[in-house]
GROMACS .gro file of C-alpha atoms in nm:
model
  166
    1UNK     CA    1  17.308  -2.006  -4.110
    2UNK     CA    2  17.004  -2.229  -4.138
    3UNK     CA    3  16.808  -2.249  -3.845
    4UNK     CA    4  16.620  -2.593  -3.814
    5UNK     CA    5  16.351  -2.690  -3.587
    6UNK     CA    6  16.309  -3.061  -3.531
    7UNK     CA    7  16.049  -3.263  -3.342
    8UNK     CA    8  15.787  -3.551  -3.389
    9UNK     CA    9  15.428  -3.449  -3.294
   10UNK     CA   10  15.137  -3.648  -3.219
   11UNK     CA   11  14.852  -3.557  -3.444
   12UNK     CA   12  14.713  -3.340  -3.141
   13UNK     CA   13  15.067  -3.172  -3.160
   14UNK     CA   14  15.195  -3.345  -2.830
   15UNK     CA   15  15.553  -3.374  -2.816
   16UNK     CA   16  15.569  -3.488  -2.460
   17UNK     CA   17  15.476  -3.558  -2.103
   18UNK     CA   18  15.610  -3.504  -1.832
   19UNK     CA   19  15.991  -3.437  -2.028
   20UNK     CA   20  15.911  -3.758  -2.158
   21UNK     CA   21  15.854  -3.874  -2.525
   22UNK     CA   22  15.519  -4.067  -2.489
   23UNK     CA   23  15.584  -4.309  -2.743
   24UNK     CA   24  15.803  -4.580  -2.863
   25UNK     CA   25  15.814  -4.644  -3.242
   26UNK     CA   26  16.072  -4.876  -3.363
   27UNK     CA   27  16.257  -4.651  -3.640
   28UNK     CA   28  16.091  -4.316  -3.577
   29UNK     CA   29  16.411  -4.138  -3.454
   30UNK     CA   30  16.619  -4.263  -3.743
   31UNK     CA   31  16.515  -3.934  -3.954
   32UNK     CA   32  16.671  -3.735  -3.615
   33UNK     CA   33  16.976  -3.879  -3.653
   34UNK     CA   34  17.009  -3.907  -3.994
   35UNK     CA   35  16.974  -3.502  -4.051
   36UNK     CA   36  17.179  -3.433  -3.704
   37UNK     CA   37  17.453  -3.623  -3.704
   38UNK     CA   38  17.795  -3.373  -3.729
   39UNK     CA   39  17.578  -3.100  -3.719
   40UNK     CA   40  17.522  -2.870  -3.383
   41UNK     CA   41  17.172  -2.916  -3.221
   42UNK     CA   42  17.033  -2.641  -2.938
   43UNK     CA   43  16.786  -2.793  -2.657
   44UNK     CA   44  16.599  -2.661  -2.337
   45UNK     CA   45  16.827  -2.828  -2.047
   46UNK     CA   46  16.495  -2.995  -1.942
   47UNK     CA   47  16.504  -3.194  -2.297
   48UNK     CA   48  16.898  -3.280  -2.209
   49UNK     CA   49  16.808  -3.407  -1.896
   50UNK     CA   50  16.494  -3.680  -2.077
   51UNK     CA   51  16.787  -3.766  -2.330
   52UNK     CA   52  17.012  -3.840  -2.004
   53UNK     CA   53  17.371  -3.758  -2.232
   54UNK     CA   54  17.521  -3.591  -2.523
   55UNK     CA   55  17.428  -3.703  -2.875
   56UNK     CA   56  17.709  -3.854  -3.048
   57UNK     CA   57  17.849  -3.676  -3.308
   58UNK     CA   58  17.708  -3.334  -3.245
   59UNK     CA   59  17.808  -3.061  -3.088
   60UNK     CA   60  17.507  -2.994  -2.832
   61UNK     CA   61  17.397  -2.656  -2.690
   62UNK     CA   62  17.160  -2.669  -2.364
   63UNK     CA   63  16.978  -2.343  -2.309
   64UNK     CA   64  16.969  -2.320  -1.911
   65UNK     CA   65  16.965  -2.005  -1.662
   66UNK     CA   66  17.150  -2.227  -1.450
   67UNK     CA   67  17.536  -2.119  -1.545
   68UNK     CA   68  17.701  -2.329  -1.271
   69UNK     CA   69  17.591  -2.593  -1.461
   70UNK     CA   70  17.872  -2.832  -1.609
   71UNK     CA   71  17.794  -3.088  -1.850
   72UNK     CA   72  18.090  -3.278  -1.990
   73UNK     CA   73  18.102  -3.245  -2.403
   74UNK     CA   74  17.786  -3.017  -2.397
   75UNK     CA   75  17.833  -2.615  -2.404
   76UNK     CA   76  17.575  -2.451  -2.182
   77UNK     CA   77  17.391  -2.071  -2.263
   78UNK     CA   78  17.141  -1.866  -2.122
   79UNK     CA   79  16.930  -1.806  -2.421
   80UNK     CA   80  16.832  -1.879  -2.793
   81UNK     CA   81  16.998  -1.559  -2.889
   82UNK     CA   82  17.332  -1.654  -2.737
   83UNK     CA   83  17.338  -2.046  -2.884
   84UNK     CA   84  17.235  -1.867  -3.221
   85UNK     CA   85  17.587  -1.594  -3.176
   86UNK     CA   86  17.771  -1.895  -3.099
   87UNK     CA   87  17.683  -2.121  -3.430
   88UNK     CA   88  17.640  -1.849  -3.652
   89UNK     CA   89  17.918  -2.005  -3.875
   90UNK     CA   90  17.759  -2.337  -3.868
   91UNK     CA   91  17.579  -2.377  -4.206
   92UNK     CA   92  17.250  -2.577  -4.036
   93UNK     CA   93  17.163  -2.575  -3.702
   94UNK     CA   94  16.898  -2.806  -3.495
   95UNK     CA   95  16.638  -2.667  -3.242
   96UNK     CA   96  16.548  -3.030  -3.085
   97UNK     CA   97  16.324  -2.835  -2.817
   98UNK     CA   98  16.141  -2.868  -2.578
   99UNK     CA   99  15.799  -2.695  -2.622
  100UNK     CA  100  15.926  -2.340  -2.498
  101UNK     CA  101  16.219  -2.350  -2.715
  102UNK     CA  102  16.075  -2.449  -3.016
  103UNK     CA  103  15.786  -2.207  -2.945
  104UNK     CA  104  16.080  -1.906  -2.925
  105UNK     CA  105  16.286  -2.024  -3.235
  106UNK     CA  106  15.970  -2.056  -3.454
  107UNK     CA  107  16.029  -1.694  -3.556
  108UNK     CA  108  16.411  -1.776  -3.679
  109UNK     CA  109  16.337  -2.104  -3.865
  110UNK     CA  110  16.404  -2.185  -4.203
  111UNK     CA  111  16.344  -2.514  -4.205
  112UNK     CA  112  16.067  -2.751  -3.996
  113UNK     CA  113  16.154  -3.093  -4.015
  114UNK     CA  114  15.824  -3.285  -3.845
  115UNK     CA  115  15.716  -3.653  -3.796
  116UNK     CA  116  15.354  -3.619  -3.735
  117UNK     CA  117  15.228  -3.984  -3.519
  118UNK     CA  118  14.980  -4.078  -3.655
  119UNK     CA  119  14.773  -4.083  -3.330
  120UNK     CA  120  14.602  -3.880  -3.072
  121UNK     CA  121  14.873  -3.895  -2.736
  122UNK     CA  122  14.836  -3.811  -2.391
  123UNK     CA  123  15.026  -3.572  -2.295
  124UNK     CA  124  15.114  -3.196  -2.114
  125UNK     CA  125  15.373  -3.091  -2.332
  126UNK     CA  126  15.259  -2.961  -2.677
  127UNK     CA  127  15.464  -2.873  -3.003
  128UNK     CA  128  15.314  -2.502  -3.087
  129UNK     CA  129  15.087  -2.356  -3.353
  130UNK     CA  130  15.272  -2.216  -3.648
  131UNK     CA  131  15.085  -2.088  -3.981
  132UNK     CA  132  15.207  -2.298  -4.216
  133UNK     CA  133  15.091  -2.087  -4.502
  134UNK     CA  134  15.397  -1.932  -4.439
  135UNK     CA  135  15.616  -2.251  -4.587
  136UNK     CA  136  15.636  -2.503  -4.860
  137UNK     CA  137  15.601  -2.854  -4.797
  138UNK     CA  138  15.886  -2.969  -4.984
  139UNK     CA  139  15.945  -3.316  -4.832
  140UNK     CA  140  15.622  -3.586  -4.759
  141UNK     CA  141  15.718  -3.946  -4.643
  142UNK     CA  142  15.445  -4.174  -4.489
  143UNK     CA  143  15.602  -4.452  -4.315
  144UNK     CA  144  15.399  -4.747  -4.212
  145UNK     CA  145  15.477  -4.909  -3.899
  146UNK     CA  146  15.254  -4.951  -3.604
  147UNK     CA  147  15.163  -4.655  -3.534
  148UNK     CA  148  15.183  -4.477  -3.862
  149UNK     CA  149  15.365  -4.154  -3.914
  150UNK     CA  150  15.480  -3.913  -4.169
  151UNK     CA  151  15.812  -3.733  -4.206
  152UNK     CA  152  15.748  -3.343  -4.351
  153UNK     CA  153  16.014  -3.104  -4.464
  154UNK     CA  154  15.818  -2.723  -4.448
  155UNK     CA  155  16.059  -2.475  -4.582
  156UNK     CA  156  15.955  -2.084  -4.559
  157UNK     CA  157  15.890  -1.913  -4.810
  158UNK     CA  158  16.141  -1.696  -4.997
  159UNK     CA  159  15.924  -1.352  -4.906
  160UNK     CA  160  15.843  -1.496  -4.530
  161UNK     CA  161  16.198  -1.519  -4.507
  162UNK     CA  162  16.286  -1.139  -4.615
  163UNK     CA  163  16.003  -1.022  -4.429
  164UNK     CA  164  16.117  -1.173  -4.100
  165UNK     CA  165  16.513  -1.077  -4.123
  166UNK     CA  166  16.367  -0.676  -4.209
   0.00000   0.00000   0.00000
């Protein structure tokens, strides 16, 4: 299983405020989609509840202590650990967050798949620190629109990658 982490980031790493995405950029979120769709994607109930439904065409996890919680076409778990059990015969998984999440799966991920905005952003909700020494940039698209933003595929490194599983 590939474990994926998937977010866009303001320059100052902001990912949110408030459980909200503080921008709007006309064709930003295609990349999301594209790479998600029919795939399984894992998210903090907190980011569920900003997206207000299920994704189409994926199977969607929400991480929650709450385990009265129902949502229809959604499967709900208590932690990372258990949503990673769960998919471990899916060949990719998504980590779509929030800022916790993605903090606690950073240690698991093969993959980082990041659209850095072009912009400094207000906001209280931040995407965290990882040493990227520890991957290869293996994917750079700058889009122009307007606010400006680039799409970057970091994969780890073959040795981070034995390391971490040891």
């Amino acid at each position: 299983m590939v474990v994926s982490i998937i977010a866009a980031v303001s320059i100052n790493r902001v990912i949110g405020m408030d459980e909200v995405i503080p921008w709007n950029i006309r064709g930003e979120q295609k990349r999301f989609k594209d790479l998600t769709l029919g795939n399984s994607i894992i998210m903090g109930r907190k980011t569920y509840e900003s997206i207000g439904k299920p994704l189409p065409n994926r199977q969607t996890i929400i991480i929650t202590r709450n385990q009265e919680l129902i949502i229809d076409n959604c499967k709900t778990v208590r932690s990372l650990e258990e949503a990673y059990r769960l998919l471990k015969d899916e060949e990719e998984i998504f980590i779509a967050g929030g800022g916790e999440i993605y903090k606690e799966a950073l240690q698991y991920a093969d993959k980082i798949y990041l659209t850095v905005i072009d912009k400094h952003i207000e906001g209280n909700i931040f995407f965290p620190e990882f040493n990227a020494s520890d991957f290869n940039i293996t994917y750079q698209e700058q889009v122009q629109a307007e606010i400006p933003y680039t799409y970057y595929t970091f994969e780890r490194k073959t040795f981070e990658k034995e390391h971490r599983k040891s």
